[in-house]
mmCIF file of C-alpha atoms in Angstrom:
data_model
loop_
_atom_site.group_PDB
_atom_site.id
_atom_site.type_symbol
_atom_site.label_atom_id
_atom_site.label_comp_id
_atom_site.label_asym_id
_atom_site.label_seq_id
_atom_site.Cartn_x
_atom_site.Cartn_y
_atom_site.Cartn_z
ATOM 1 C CA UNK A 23 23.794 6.114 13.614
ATOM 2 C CA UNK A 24 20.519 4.012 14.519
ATOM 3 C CA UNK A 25 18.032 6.447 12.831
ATOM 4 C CA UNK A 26 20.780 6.360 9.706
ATOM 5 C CA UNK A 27 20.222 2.625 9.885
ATOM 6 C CA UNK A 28 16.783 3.136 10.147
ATOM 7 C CA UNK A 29 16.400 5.064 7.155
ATOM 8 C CA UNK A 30 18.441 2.860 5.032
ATOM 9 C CA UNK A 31 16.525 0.310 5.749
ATOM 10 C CA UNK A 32 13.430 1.604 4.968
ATOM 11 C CA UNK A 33 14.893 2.858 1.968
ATOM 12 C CA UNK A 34 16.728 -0.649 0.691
ATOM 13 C CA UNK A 35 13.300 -2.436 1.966
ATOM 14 C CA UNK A 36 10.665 -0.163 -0.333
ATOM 15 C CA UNK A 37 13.063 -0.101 -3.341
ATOM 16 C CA UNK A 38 12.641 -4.564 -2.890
ATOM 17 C CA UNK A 39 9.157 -4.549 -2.924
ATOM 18 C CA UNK A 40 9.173 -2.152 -5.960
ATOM 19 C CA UNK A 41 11.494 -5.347 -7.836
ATOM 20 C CA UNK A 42 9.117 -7.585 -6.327
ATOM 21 C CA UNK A 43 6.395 -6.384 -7.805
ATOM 22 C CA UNK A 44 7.782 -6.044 -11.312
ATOM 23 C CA UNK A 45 9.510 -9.509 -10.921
ATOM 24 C CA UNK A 46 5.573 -10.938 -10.434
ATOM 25 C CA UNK A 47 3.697 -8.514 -12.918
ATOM 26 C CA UNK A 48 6.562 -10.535 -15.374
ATOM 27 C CA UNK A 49 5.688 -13.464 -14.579
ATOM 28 C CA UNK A 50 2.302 -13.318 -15.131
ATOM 29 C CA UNK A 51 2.766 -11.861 -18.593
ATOM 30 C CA UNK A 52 4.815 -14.855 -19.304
ATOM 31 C CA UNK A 53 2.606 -17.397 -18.314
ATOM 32 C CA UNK A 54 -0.506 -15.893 -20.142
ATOM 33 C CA UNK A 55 2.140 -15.336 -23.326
ATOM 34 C CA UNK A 56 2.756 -19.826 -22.981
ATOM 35 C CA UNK A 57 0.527 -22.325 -25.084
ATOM 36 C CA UNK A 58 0.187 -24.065 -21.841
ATOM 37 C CA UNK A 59 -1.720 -22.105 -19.205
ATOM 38 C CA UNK A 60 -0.086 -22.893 -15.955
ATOM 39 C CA UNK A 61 -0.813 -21.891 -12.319
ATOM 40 C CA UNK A 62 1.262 -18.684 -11.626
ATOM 41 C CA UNK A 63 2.435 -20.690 -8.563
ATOM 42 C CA UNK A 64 4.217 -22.771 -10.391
ATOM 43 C CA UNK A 65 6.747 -20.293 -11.727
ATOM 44 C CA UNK A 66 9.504 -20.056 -10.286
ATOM 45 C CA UNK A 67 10.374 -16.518 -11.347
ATOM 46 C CA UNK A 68 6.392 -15.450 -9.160
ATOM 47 C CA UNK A 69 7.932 -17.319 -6.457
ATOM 48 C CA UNK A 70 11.467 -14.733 -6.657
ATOM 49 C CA UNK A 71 8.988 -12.329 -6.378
ATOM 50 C CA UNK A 72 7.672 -13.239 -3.716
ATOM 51 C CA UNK A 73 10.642 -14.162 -1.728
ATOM 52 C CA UNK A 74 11.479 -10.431 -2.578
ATOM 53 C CA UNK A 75 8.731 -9.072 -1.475
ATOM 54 C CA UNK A 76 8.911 -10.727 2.344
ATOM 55 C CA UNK A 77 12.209 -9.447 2.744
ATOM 56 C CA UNK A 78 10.766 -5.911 1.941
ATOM 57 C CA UNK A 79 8.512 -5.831 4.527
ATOM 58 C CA UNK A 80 10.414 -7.552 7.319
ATOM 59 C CA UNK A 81 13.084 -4.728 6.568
ATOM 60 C CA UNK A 82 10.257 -2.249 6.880
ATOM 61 C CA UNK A 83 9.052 -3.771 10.092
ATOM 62 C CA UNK A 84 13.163 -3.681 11.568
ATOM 63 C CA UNK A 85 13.288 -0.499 10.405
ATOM 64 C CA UNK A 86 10.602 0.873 12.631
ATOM 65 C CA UNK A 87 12.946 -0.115 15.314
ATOM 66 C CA UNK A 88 15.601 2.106 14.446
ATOM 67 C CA UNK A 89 14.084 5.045 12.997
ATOM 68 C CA UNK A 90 10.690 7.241 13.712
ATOM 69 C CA UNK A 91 7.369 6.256 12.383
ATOM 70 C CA UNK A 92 7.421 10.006 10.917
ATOM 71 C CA UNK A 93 10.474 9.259 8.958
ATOM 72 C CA UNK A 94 9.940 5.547 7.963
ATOM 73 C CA UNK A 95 6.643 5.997 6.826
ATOM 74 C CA UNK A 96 7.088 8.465 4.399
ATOM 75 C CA UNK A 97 9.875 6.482 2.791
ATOM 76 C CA UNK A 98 7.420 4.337 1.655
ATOM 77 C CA UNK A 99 7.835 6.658 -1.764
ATOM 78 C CA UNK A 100 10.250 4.765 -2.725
ATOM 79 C CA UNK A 101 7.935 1.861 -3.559
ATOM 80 C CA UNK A 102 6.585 3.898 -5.909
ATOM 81 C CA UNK A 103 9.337 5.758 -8.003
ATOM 82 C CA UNK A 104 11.447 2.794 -8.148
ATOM 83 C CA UNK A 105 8.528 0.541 -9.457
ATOM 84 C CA UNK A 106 7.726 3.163 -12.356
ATOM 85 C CA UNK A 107 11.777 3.065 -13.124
ATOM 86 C CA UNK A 108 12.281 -0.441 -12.726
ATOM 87 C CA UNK A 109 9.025 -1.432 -15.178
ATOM 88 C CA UNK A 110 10.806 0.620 -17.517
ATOM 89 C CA UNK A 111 13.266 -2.609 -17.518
ATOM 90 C CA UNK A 112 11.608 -5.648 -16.347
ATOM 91 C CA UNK A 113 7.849 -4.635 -18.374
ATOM 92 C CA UNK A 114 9.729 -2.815 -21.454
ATOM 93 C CA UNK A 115 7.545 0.255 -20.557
ATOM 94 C CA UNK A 116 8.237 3.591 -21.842
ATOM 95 C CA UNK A 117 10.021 6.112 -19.969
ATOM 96 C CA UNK A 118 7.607 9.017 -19.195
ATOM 97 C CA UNK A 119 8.288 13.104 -18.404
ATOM 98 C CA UNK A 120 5.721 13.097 -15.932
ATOM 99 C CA UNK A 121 7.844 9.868 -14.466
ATOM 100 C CA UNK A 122 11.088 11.795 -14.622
ATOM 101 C CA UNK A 123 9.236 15.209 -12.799
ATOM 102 C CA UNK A 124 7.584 13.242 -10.215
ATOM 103 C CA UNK A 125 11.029 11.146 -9.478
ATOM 104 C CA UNK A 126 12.712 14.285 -9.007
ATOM 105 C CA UNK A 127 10.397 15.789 -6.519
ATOM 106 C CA UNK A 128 10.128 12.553 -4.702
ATOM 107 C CA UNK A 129 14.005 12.486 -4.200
ATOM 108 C CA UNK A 130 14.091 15.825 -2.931
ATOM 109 C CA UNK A 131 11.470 15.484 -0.673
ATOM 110 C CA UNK A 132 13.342 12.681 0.650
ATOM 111 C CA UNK A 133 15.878 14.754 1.164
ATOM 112 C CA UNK A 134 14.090 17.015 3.052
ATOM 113 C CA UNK A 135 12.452 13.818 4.969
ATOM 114 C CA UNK A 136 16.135 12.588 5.907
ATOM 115 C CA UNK A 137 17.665 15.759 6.672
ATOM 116 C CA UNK A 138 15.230 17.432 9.047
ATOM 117 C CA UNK A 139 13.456 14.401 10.441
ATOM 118 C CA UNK A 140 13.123 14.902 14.571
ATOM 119 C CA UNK A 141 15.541 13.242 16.157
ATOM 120 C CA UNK A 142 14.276 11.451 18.907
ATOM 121 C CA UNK A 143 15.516 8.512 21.259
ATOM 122 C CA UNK A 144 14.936 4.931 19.613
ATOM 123 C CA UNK A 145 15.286 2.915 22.464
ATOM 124 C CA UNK A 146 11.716 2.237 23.341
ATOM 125 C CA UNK A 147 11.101 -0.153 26.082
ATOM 126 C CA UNK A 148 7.846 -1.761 27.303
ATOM 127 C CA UNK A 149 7.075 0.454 30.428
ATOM 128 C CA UNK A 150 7.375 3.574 28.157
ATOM 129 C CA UNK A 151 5.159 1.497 25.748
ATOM 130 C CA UNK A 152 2.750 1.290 28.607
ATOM 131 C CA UNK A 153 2.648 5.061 29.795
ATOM 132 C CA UNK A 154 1.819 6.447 26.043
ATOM 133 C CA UNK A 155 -0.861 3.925 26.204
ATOM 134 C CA UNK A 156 -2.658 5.382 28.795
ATOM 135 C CA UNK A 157 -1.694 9.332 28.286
ATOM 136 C CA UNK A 158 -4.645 11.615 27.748
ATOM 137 C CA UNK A 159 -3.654 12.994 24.203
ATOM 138 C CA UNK A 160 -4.030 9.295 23.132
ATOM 139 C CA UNK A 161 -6.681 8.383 24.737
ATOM 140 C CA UNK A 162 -8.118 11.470 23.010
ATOM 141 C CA UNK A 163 -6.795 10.748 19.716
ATOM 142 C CA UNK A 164 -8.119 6.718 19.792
ATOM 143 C CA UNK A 165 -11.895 8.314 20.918
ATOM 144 C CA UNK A 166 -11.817 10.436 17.921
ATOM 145 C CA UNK A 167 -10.390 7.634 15.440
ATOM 146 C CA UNK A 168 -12.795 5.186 16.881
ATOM 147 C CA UNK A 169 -15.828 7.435 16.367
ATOM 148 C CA UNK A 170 -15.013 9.012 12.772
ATOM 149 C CA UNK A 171 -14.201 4.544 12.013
ATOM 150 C CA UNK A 172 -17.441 4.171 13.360
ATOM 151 C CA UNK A 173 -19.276 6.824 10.466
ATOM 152 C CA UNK A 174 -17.556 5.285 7.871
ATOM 153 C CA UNK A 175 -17.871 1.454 8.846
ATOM 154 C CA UNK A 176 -22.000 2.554 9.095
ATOM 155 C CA UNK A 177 -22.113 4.364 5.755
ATOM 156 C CA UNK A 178 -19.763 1.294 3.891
ATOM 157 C CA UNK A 179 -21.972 -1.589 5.480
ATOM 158 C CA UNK A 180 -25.636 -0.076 5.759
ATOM 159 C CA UNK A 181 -26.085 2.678 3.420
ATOM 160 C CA UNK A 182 -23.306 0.286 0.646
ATOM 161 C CA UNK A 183 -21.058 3.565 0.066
ATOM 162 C CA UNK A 184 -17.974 2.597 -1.419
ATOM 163 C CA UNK A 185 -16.084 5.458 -2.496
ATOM 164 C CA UNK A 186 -12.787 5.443 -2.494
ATOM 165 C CA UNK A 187 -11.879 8.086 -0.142
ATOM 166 C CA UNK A 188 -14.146 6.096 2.286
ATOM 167 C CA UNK A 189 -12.413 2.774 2.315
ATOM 168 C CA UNK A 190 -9.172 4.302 2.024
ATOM 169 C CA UNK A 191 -10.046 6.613 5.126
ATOM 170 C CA UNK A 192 -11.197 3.297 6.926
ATOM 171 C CA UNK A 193 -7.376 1.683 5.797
ATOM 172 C CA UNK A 194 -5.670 4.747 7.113
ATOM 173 C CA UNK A 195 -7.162 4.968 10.450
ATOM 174 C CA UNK A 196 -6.124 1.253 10.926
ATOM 175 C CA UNK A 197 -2.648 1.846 9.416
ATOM 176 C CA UNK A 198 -1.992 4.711 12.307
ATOM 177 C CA UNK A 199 -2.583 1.766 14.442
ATOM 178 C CA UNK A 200 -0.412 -0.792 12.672
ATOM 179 C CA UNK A 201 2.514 1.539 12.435
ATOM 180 C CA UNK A 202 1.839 2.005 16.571
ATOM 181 C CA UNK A 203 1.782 -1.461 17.302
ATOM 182 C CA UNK A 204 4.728 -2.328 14.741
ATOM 183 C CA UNK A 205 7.229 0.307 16.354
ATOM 184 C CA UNK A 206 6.560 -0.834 19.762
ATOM 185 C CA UNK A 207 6.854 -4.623 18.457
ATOM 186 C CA UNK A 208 9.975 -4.054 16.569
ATOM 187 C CA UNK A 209 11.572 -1.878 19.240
ATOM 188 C CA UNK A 210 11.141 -3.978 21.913
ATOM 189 C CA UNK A 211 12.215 -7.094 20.214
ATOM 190 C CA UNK A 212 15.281 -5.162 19.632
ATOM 191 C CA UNK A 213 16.043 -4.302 22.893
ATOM 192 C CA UNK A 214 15.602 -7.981 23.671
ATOM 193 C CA UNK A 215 17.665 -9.061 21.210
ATOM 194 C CA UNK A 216 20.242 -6.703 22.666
ATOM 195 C CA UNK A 217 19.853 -8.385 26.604
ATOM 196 C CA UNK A 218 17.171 -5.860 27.945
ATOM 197 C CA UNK A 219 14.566 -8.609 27.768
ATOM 198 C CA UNK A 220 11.000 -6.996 27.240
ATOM 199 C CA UNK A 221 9.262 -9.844 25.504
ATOM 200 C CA UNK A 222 7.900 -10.777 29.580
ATOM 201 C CA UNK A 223 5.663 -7.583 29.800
ATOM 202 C CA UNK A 224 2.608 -8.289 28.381
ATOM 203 C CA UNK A 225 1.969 -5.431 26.747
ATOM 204 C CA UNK A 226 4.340 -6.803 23.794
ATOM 205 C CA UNK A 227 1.584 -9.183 23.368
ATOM 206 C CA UNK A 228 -1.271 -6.607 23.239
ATOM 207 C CA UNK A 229 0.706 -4.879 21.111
ATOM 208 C CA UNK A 230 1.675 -7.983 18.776
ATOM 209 C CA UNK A 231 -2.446 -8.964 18.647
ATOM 210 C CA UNK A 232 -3.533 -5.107 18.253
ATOM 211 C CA UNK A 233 -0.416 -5.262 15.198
ATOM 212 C CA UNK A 234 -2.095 -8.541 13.486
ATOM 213 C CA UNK A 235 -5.765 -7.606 13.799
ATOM 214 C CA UNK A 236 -6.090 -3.880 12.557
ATOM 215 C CA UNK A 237 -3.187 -5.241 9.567
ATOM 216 C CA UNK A 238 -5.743 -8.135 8.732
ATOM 217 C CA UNK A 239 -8.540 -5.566 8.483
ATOM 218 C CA UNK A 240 -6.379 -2.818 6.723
ATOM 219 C CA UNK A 241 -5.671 -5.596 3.520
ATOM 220 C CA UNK A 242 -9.409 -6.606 3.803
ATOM 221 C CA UNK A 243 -10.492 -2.899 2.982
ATOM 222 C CA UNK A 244 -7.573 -1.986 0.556
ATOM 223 C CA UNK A 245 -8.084 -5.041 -1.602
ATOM 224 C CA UNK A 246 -11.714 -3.916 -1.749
ATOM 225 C CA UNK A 247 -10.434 -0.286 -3.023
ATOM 226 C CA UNK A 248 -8.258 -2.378 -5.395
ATOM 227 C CA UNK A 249 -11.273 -4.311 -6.850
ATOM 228 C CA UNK A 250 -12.933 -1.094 -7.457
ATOM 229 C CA UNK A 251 -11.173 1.570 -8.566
ATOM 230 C CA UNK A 252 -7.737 1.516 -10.439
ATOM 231 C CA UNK A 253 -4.498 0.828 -9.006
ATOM 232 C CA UNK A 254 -3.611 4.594 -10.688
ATOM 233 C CA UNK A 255 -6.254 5.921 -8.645
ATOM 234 C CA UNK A 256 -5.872 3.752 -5.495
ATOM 235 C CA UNK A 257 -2.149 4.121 -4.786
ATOM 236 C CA UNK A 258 -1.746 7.636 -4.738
ATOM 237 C CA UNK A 259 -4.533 8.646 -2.262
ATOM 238 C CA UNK A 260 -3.496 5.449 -0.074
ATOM 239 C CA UNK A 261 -0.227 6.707 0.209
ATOM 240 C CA UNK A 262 -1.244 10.558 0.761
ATOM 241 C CA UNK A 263 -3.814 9.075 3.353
ATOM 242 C CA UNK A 264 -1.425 6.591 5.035
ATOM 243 C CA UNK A 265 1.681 8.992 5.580
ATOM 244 C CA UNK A 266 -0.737 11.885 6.841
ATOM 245 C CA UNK A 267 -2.210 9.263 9.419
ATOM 246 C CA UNK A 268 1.452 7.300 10.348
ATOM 247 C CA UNK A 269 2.969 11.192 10.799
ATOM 248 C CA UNK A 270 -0.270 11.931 12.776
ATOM 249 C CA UNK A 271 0.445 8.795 15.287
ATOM 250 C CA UNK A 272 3.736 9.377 15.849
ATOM 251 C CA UNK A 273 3.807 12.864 16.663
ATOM 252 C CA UNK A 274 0.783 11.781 19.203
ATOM 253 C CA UNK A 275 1.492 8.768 20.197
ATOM 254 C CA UNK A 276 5.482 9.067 20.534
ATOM 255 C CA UNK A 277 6.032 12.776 20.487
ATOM 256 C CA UNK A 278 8.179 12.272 18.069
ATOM 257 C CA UNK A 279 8.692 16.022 17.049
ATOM 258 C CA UNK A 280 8.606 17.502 20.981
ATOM 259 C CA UNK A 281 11.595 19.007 21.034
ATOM 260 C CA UNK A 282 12.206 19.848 16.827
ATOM 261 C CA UNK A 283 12.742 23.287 16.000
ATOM 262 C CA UNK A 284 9.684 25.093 14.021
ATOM 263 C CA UNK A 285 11.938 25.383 11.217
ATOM 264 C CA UNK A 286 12.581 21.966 10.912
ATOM 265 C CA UNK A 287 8.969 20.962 11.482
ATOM 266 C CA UNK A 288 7.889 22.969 8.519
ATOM 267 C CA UNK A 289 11.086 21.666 6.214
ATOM 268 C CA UNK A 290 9.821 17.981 6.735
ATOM 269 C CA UNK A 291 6.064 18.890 5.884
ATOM 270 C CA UNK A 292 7.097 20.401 2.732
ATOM 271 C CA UNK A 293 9.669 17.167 1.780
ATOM 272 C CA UNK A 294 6.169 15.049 3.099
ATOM 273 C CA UNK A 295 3.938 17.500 0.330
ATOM 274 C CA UNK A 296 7.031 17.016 -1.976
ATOM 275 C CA UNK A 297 7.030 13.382 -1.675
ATOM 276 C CA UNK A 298 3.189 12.692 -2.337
ATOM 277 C CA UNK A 299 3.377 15.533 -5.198
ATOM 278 C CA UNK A 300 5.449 12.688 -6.726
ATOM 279 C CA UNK A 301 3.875 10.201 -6.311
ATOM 280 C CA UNK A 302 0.420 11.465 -7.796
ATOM 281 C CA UNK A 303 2.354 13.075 -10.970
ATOM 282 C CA UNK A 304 3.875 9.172 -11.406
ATOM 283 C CA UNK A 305 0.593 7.248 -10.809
ATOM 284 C CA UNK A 306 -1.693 10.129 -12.747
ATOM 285 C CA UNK A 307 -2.679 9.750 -16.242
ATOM 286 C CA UNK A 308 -0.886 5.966 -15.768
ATOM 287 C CA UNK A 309 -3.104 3.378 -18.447
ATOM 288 C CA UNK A 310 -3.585 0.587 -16.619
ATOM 289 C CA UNK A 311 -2.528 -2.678 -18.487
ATOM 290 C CA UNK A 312 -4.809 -5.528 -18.957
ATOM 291 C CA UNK A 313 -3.921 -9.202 -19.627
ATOM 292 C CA UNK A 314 -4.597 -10.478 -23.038
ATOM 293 C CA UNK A 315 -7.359 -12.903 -23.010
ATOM 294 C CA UNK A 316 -7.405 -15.490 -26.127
ATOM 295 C CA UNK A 317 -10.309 -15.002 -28.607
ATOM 296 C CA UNK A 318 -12.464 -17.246 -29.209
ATOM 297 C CA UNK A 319 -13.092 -18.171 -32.671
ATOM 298 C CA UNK A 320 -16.858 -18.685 -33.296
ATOM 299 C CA UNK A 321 -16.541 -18.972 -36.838
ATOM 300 C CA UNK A 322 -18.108 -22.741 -37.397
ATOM 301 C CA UNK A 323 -21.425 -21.949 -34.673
ATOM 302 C CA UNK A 324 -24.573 -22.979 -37.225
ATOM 303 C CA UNK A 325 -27.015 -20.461 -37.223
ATOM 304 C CA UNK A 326 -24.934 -17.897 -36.776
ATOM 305 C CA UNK A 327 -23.369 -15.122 -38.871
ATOM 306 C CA UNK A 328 -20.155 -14.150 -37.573
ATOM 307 C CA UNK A 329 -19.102 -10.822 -37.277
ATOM 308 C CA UNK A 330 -15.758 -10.440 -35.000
ATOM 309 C CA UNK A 331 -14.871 -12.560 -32.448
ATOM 310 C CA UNK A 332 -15.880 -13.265 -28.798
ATOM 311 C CA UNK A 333 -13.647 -12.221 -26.337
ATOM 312 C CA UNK A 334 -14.837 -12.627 -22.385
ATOM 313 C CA UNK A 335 -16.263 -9.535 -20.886
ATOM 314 C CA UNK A 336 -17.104 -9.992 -16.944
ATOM 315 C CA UNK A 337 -18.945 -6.953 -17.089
ATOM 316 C CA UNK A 338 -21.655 -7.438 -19.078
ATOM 317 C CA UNK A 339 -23.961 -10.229 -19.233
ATOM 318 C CA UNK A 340 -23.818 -10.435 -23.166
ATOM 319 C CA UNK A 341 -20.995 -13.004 -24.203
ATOM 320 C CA UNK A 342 -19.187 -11.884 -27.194
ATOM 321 C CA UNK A 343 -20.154 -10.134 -30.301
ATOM 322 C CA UNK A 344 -22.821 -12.123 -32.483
ATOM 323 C CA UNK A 345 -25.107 -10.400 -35.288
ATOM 324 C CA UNK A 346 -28.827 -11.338 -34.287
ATOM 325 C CA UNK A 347 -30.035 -9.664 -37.332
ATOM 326 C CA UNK A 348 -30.722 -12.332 -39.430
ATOM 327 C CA UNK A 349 -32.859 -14.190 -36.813
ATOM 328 C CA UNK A 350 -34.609 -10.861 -35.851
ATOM 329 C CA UNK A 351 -35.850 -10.564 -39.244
ATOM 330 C CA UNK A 352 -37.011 -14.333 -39.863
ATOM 331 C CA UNK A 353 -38.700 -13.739 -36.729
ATOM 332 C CA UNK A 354 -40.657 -10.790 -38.042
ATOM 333 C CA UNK A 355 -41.581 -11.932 -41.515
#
């Protein structure tokens, strides 16, 4: 009954982000479609949004207290398919096959997910917290994550490689932490809010600091991916690469799948491969949208000839579309 609880909230958590999101991509399209530009701050419809979106993720960070990190973290699927079926509402946005074929295969490999998911004790308390710290397949595992962050922090700041697989490597590696530190967080707040007090060890606090810092640096190096590349492009491969590393945690850290049955290991791999299948066939061959930016009408510049008008390109040090030609050919004769 806890892991069920889990899983719904995971579940009820992703699909609220997914109406957050829509709820703010509206509001900005109404406040670029007003006479008056406004600050998007100021609407109150951004700020539902918002308020939507926090209560997402604090469900998502309870949730790790009831459920697995290899069950919870997969869920974050949901995000996805119920943002490309909600914008079909909010965003008037048109209803796609490859939307309806990757929603399918996402809901079965939830399925899969929620049906053969290892189930393991919940109850985590702070001196358990404290042995996995220190176990040797951990201490293994951090070596190995620190050195591979290491080649990829040295390539990204001295040699300036910013591929996407690179910083979205760098953002999994500290996600597998995050999703550590949040599951021992959650887990033992719940046990204190339940009367087994565990907020006096101080590994809560090492865990709460190790929780804050390597999430701080995660959105530093994901917004960066973000600036870069396409969301299309971005939000697949961050969720393929942030699963893989959350599953990879918490079968290390938490031996979460220790006692499962082969079968049922390989039956959640496949919902896993099922899941991010999904995901990729939504977010592939996606256009991105672009605000509309007022033209500017050039039409009464002397000198000048106008042929179209000027419309703000940050990515090109030309500003708008004037025809030189005329001066070109005083300047020659």
């Amino acid at each position: 009954q806890t892991q069920l609880l889990g899983v719904l909230l995971a579940a009820a958590s992703n699909f609220l982000i997914s109406v957050s999101l829509n709820i703010q991509k509206c509001a900005h399209l109404r406040l670029v479609c007003q006479a008056e530009q406004k600050p998007y701050y100021t609407s109150k419809l951004w700020w539902c949004g918002i308020t939507l979106l926090g209560l997402g993720e604090v469900g998502n960070f309870t949730a790790y207290g009831f459920a697995p990190i290899t069950l919870v973290a997969p869920l974050g699927c949901v995000s996805v398919i119920g943002s490309a079926f909600i914008s079909v509402f909010f965003l008037k946005k048109t209803m796609r096959t490859a939307d309806i074929l990757g929603g399918t295969l996402t809901i079965t490999g939830i399925f899969l997910l929620v049906t053969f998911s290892p189930n393991v004790p919940q109850e985590l308390t702070a001196r358990q917290v404290q042995n996995y710290l220190v176990s040797w397949p951990f201490l293994v595992y951090s070596i190995l994550e620190i050195i591979i962050f290491c080649i990829l922090l040295y390539f990204y700041k001295r040699k300036a490689v910013k591929h996407i697989v690179v910083l979205l490597m760098m953002v999994a590696l500290l996600a597998s932490l995050t999703v550590i530190a949040v599951k021992a967080v959650s887990s033992m707040i719940a046990l204190s809010v339940k009367g087994k007090m565990q907020l006096t060890y101080s590994v809560f606090y090492i865990m709460s600091v190790l929780m804050a810092t390597s999430c701080a640096f995660q959105i530093k190096f994901l917004n960066q991916a973000m600036h870069l590349y396409e969301a299309t492009a971005v939000v697949p491969i961050n969720f393929v690469f942030f699963t893989t590393s959350a599953i990879i945690s918490g079968v290390i850290f938490y031996r979460e799948f220790r006692s499962a049955a082969l079968l049922s290991v390989f039956m959640f791999l496949f919902g896993c491969l099922l899941s991010s299948l999904g995901v990729i066939i939504i977010a592939r061959n996606k256009k991105e949208e672009h605000l509309q930016i007022p033209f500017i009408d050039c039409g009464h510049i002397p000198g000048q000839k106008l042929t179209g008008k000027i419309q703000p390109d940050s990515h090109n040090s030309c500003y708008g579309t004037l025809n030189m030609e005329d001066d070109s050919v005083k300047r020659q004769s």
